[in-house]
Amino acid sequence: MATDVLSPELVTSGLETRFIGQRVIHFLSHGSTMAAAKREARRTAAEGTVVITEEQTAGKGRAKRVWLSPKGSISLSVVLYPGISQLPYLIMITSVAVARSIEMVTGLKTQLKWPNDVLIKGKKVCGILIENELQGDRATWAIIGIGINANIRMKDFPEIAATATSLSDELGKGISRVEVIRCLFVEMENLYLSLGDGELIYQEWRDRLITRGRRVQVVDGKKRLEGVAETVTKDGSLVLRHDNGSISYIVAGDVTLRNTRLDSPATLGQ
Ligand code: BTN
């Protein structure tokens, strides 16, 4: 599918942010933008530096899974230097910013699935990976990795087509990746700068989660839990009520909705 090249000039010119996306490092092909962004962070690159690549040859998903990032997708990582108290909100900020940008640019309705998936009609369209380094009680850096299935024909990727979708498949035509990215940077930065005590972003994130109030199975490594995903806490944990009434607070895992047509075991990394 023909698609625009994400040159730094195209992404940054007239971009209405103070720092996110004001410096862009662009590759035609790269292993993973996470590794390149980490190198930037370790040499204290300007906050908001973004590494973008047209395709990844070793895209990383959560839980060491592979993330497919062919040409036409959006693969980028943002370097931030948040305070430690801001760390739990990064996933909320990023998923809400992705959801808002997709909705604004394409008109498509999105859903969020705990902990960090953005879906359209129950299928995953975006994955988010956050890595950070702590030093004592300070975060030295955080890298926000965002992968969006933008201009991709899912039928070319049968291994994930049952659980993943793309913006172009949903719209029936290609989209401007640059528009989505620029909107995303503006939304992310506004949410990051207006974080305050985190209450507003927490509420929007919680209210957008399709998992809330639903029966789910949560898999974390070898652990498998089932119950009702009652809510999420302000630090991002999932509150799971088991059938015997007891409660578990879960910080990481893959959620599958039960007894619903949205069932989508997220085991393929997309
Ligand atoms: C997930 O498993 O859902 C997270 C996927 C994150 C993919 C993005 S693409 C840009 C960045 N570089 C990577 O290698 N991974 C993240």
Short mmCIF file of N, CA and C in Angstrom, two decimals, residues 147-228:
data_model
loop_
_atom_site.label_atom_id
_atom_site.label_comp_id
_atom_site.label_asym_id
_atom_site.label_seq_id
_atom_site.Cartn_x
_atom_site.Cartn_y
_atom_site.Cartn_z
N GLY A 147 3.17 1.31 18.73
CA GLY A 147 3.05 0.66 17.42
C GLY A 147 1.60 0.68 16.98
N ILE A 148 1.34 1.30 15.84
CA ILE A 148 -0.04 1.38 15.34
C ILE A 148 -0.12 0.70 13.97
N ASN A 149 -1.06 -0.19 13.84
CA ASN A 149 -1.31 -0.80 12.53
C ASN A 149 -2.05 0.25 11.71
N ALA A 150 -1.32 0.96 10.91
CA ALA A 150 -1.93 2.09 10.19
C ALA A 150 -2.34 1.65 8.79
N ASN A 151 -1.40 1.76 7.83
CA ASN A 151 -1.72 1.37 6.45
C ASN A 151 -1.21 -0.03 6.18
N ILE A 152 -1.91 -1.01 6.72
CA ILE A 152 -1.50 -2.41 6.56
C ILE A 152 -2.72 -3.22 6.15
N ARG A 153 -2.54 -4.12 5.17
CA ARG A 153 -3.64 -5.03 4.85
C ARG A 153 -3.51 -6.26 5.72
N MET A 154 -4.45 -6.45 6.65
CA MET A 154 -4.29 -7.53 7.62
C MET A 154 -4.32 -8.89 6.93
N LYS A 155 -4.94 -8.97 5.76
CA LYS A 155 -4.96 -10.29 5.10
C LYS A 155 -3.55 -10.71 4.66
N ASP A 156 -2.62 -9.76 4.61
CA ASP A 156 -1.23 -10.13 4.32
C ASP A 156 -0.54 -10.71 5.55
N PHE A 157 -1.21 -10.66 6.70
CA PHE A 157 -0.61 -11.16 7.95
C PHE A 157 -1.59 -12.11 8.65
N PRO A 158 -1.83 -13.27 8.02
CA PRO A 158 -2.87 -14.18 8.51
C PRO A 158 -2.63 -14.62 9.96
N GLU A 159 -1.36 -14.60 10.41
CA GLU A 159 -1.07 -15.08 11.76
C GLU A 159 -1.67 -14.19 12.84
N ILE A 160 -2.01 -12.94 12.50
CA ILE A 160 -2.61 -12.06 13.52
C ILE A 160 -3.97 -11.50 13.08
N ALA A 161 -4.39 -11.88 11.87
CA ALA A 161 -5.59 -11.24 11.31
C ALA A 161 -6.85 -11.49 12.16
N ALA A 162 -6.88 -12.59 12.92
CA ALA A 162 -8.08 -12.87 13.71
C ALA A 162 -8.21 -11.92 14.90
N THR A 163 -7.09 -11.42 15.39
CA THR A 163 -7.15 -10.62 16.63
C THR A 163 -6.72 -9.17 16.44
N ALA A 164 -6.18 -8.86 15.27
CA ALA A 164 -5.68 -7.49 15.06
C ALA A 164 -6.34 -6.87 13.83
N THR A 165 -6.39 -5.55 13.82
CA THR A 165 -6.92 -4.84 12.66
C THR A 165 -6.02 -3.66 12.35
N SER A 166 -6.34 -2.94 11.28
CA SER A 166 -5.54 -1.75 10.94
C SER A 166 -6.49 -0.60 10.62
N LEU A 167 -5.95 0.60 10.68
CA LEU A 167 -6.77 1.77 10.39
C LEU A 167 -7.26 1.73 8.95
N SER A 168 -6.37 1.34 8.02
CA SER A 168 -6.78 1.35 6.61
C SER A 168 -7.83 0.28 6.33
N ASP A 169 -7.72 -0.88 6.99
CA ASP A 169 -8.75 -1.92 6.79
C ASP A 169 -10.09 -1.43 7.32
N GLU A 170 -10.06 -0.76 8.47
CA GLU A 170 -11.32 -0.30 9.06
C GLU A 170 -11.96 0.81 8.24
N LEU A 171 -11.11 1.66 7.64
CA LEU A 171 -11.63 2.80 6.89
C LEU A 171 -11.91 2.47 5.43
N GLY A 172 -11.26 1.41 4.94
CA GLY A 172 -11.40 1.06 3.53
C GLY A 172 -10.55 1.94 2.63
N LYS A 173 -9.62 2.70 3.23
CA LYS A 173 -8.67 3.50 2.44
C LYS A 173 -7.47 3.84 3.33
N GLY A 174 -6.38 4.26 2.70
CA GLY A 174 -5.19 4.62 3.45
C GLY A 174 -5.41 5.90 4.27
N ILE A 175 -4.63 6.04 5.34
CA ILE A 175 -4.75 7.25 6.17
C ILE A 175 -3.41 7.98 6.16
N SER A 176 -3.41 9.24 6.57
CA SER A 176 -2.18 9.99 6.67
C SER A 176 -1.53 9.67 8.02
N ARG A 177 -0.42 8.93 7.96
CA ARG A 177 0.26 8.57 9.22
C ARG A 177 0.79 9.82 9.91
N VAL A 178 1.25 10.79 9.10
CA VAL A 178 1.80 12.01 9.68
C VAL A 178 0.75 12.74 10.50
N GLU A 179 -0.46 12.78 9.98
CA GLU A 179 -1.54 13.46 10.72
C GLU A 179 -1.78 12.78 12.06
N VAL A 180 -1.82 11.44 12.04
CA VAL A 180 -2.05 10.70 13.30
C VAL A 180 -0.92 10.98 14.28
N ILE A 181 0.32 10.96 13.79
CA ILE A 181 1.48 11.13 14.66
C ILE A 181 1.51 12.54 15.26
N ARG A 182 1.26 13.55 14.43
CA ARG A 182 1.31 14.93 14.94
C ARG A 182 0.22 15.17 15.97
N CYS A 183 -0.94 14.63 15.71
CA CYS A 183 -2.05 14.76 16.66
C CYS A 183 -1.69 14.03 17.97
N LEU A 184 -1.08 12.86 17.82
CA LEU A 184 -0.68 12.06 18.99
C LEU A 184 0.31 12.83 19.87
N PHE A 185 1.29 13.49 19.24
CA PHE A 185 2.29 14.23 20.02
C PHE A 185 1.63 15.38 20.79
N VAL A 186 0.71 16.07 20.14
CA VAL A 186 0.03 17.20 20.80
C VAL A 186 -0.80 16.68 21.98
N GLU A 187 -1.55 15.60 21.75
CA GLU A 187 -2.38 15.04 22.83
C GLU A 187 -1.53 14.54 23.98
N MET A 188 -0.46 13.81 23.64
CA MET A 188 0.42 13.26 24.70
C MET A 188 1.01 14.37 25.55
N GLU A 189 1.51 15.39 24.86
CA GLU A 189 2.18 16.46 25.61
C GLU A 189 1.19 17.23 26.49
N ASN A 190 0.01 17.52 25.94
CA ASN A 190 -0.98 18.24 26.75
C ASN A 190 -1.34 17.44 28.00
N LEU A 191 -1.53 16.14 27.82
CA LEU A 191 -1.90 15.30 28.97
C LEU A 191 -0.74 15.22 29.97
N TYR A 192 0.46 15.12 29.47
CA TYR A 192 1.66 15.01 30.32
C TYR A 192 1.87 16.30 31.11
N LEU A 193 1.68 17.45 30.43
CA LEU A 193 1.93 18.73 31.10
C LEU A 193 0.81 19.10 32.07
N SER A 194 -0.39 18.56 31.84
CA SER A 194 -1.50 18.95 32.72
C SER A 194 -1.86 17.83 33.68
N LEU A 195 -0.88 16.95 33.94
CA LEU A 195 -1.14 15.74 34.74
C LEU A 195 -1.64 16.05 36.15
N GLY A 196 -1.06 17.05 36.80
CA GLY A 196 -1.47 17.38 38.17
C GLY A 196 -1.43 16.17 39.07
N ASP A 197 -2.53 15.89 39.78
CA ASP A 197 -2.55 14.73 40.68
C ASP A 197 -2.99 13.46 39.93
N GLY A 198 -3.15 13.54 38.62
CA GLY A 198 -3.44 12.36 37.82
C GLY A 198 -4.92 11.97 37.79
N GLU A 199 -5.75 12.66 38.54
CA GLU A 199 -7.14 12.25 38.68
C GLU A 199 -7.90 12.27 37.33
N LEU A 200 -7.68 13.32 36.54
CA LEU A 200 -8.47 13.44 35.30
C LEU A 200 -8.09 12.37 34.28
N ILE A 201 -6.79 12.14 34.12
CA ILE A 201 -6.39 11.13 33.14
C ILE A 201 -6.79 9.74 33.62
N TYR A 202 -6.67 9.51 34.94
CA TYR A 202 -7.10 8.22 35.50
C TYR A 202 -8.57 7.97 35.18
N GLN A 203 -9.40 9.00 35.37
CA GLN A 203 -10.84 8.82 35.15
C GLN A 203 -11.15 8.54 33.67
N GLU A 204 -10.48 9.30 32.77
CA GLU A 204 -10.77 9.06 31.34
C GLU A 204 -10.31 7.66 30.92
N TRP A 205 -9.12 7.28 31.39
CA TRP A 205 -8.59 5.95 31.05
C TRP A 205 -9.54 4.86 31.57
N ARG A 206 -9.89 4.96 32.85
CA ARG A 206 -10.78 3.96 33.48
C ARG A 206 -12.10 3.88 32.71
N ASP A 207 -12.66 5.03 32.36
CA ASP A 207 -13.97 5.03 31.72
C ASP A 207 -13.93 4.51 30.29
N ARG A 208 -12.76 4.55 29.67
CA ARG A 208 -12.65 4.04 28.29
C ARG A 208 -12.37 2.54 28.25
N LEU A 209 -12.03 1.91 29.38
CA LEU A 209 -11.63 0.50 29.38
C LEU A 209 -12.84 -0.40 29.14
N ILE A 210 -12.78 -1.24 28.10
CA ILE A 210 -13.91 -2.13 27.84
C ILE A 210 -13.91 -3.30 28.81
N THR A 211 -12.78 -3.50 29.49
CA THR A 211 -12.66 -4.62 30.41
C THR A 211 -13.44 -4.37 31.71
N ARG A 212 -13.75 -3.12 31.99
CA ARG A 212 -14.35 -2.78 33.29
C ARG A 212 -15.74 -3.41 33.43
N GLY A 213 -15.90 -4.18 34.52
CA GLY A 213 -17.21 -4.79 34.80
C GLY A 213 -17.43 -6.08 34.02
N ARG A 214 -16.43 -6.52 33.25
CA ARG A 214 -16.60 -7.72 32.41
C ARG A 214 -15.91 -8.92 33.04
N ARG A 215 -16.40 -10.11 32.68
CA ARG A 215 -15.74 -11.33 33.13
C ARG A 215 -14.50 -11.54 32.27
N VAL A 216 -13.38 -11.75 32.92
CA VAL A 216 -12.12 -11.86 32.17
C VAL A 216 -11.25 -13.00 32.69
N GLN A 217 -10.33 -13.40 31.84
CA GLN A 217 -9.25 -14.28 32.29
C GLN A 217 -7.97 -13.47 32.17
N VAL A 218 -7.12 -13.54 33.19
CA VAL A 218 -5.86 -12.80 33.15
C VAL A 218 -4.73 -13.81 33.21
N VAL A 219 -3.83 -13.71 32.26
CA VAL A 219 -2.67 -14.61 32.25
C VAL A 219 -1.42 -13.78 32.45
N ASP A 220 -0.66 -14.15 33.48
CA ASP A 220 0.62 -13.47 33.74
C ASP A 220 1.66 -14.56 33.91
N GLY A 221 2.45 -14.78 32.87
CA GLY A 221 3.40 -15.89 32.89
C GLY A 221 2.62 -17.18 33.04
N LYS A 222 2.95 -17.95 34.12
CA LYS A 222 2.26 -19.25 34.31
C LYS A 222 0.99 -19.09 35.12
N LYS A 223 0.76 -17.87 35.65
CA LYS A 223 -0.43 -17.64 36.49
C LYS A 223 -1.64 -17.35 35.62
N ARG A 224 -2.76 -17.99 35.95
CA ARG A 224 -4.00 -17.80 35.19
C ARG A 224 -5.11 -17.52 36.18
N LEU A 225 -5.74 -16.37 36.10
CA LEU A 225 -6.79 -16.01 37.05
C LEU A 225 -8.06 -15.69 36.30
N GLU A 226 -9.20 -15.95 36.94
CA GLU A 226 -10.46 -15.62 36.28
C GLU A 226 -11.38 -14.91 37.26
N GLY A 227 -12.18 -14.00 36.77
CA GLY A 227 -13.12 -13.30 37.62
C GLY A 227 -13.70 -12.10 36.90
N VAL A 228 -14.23 -11.17 37.68
CA VAL A 228 -14.79 -9.96 37.08
C VAL A 228 -13.81 -8.81 37.27
#
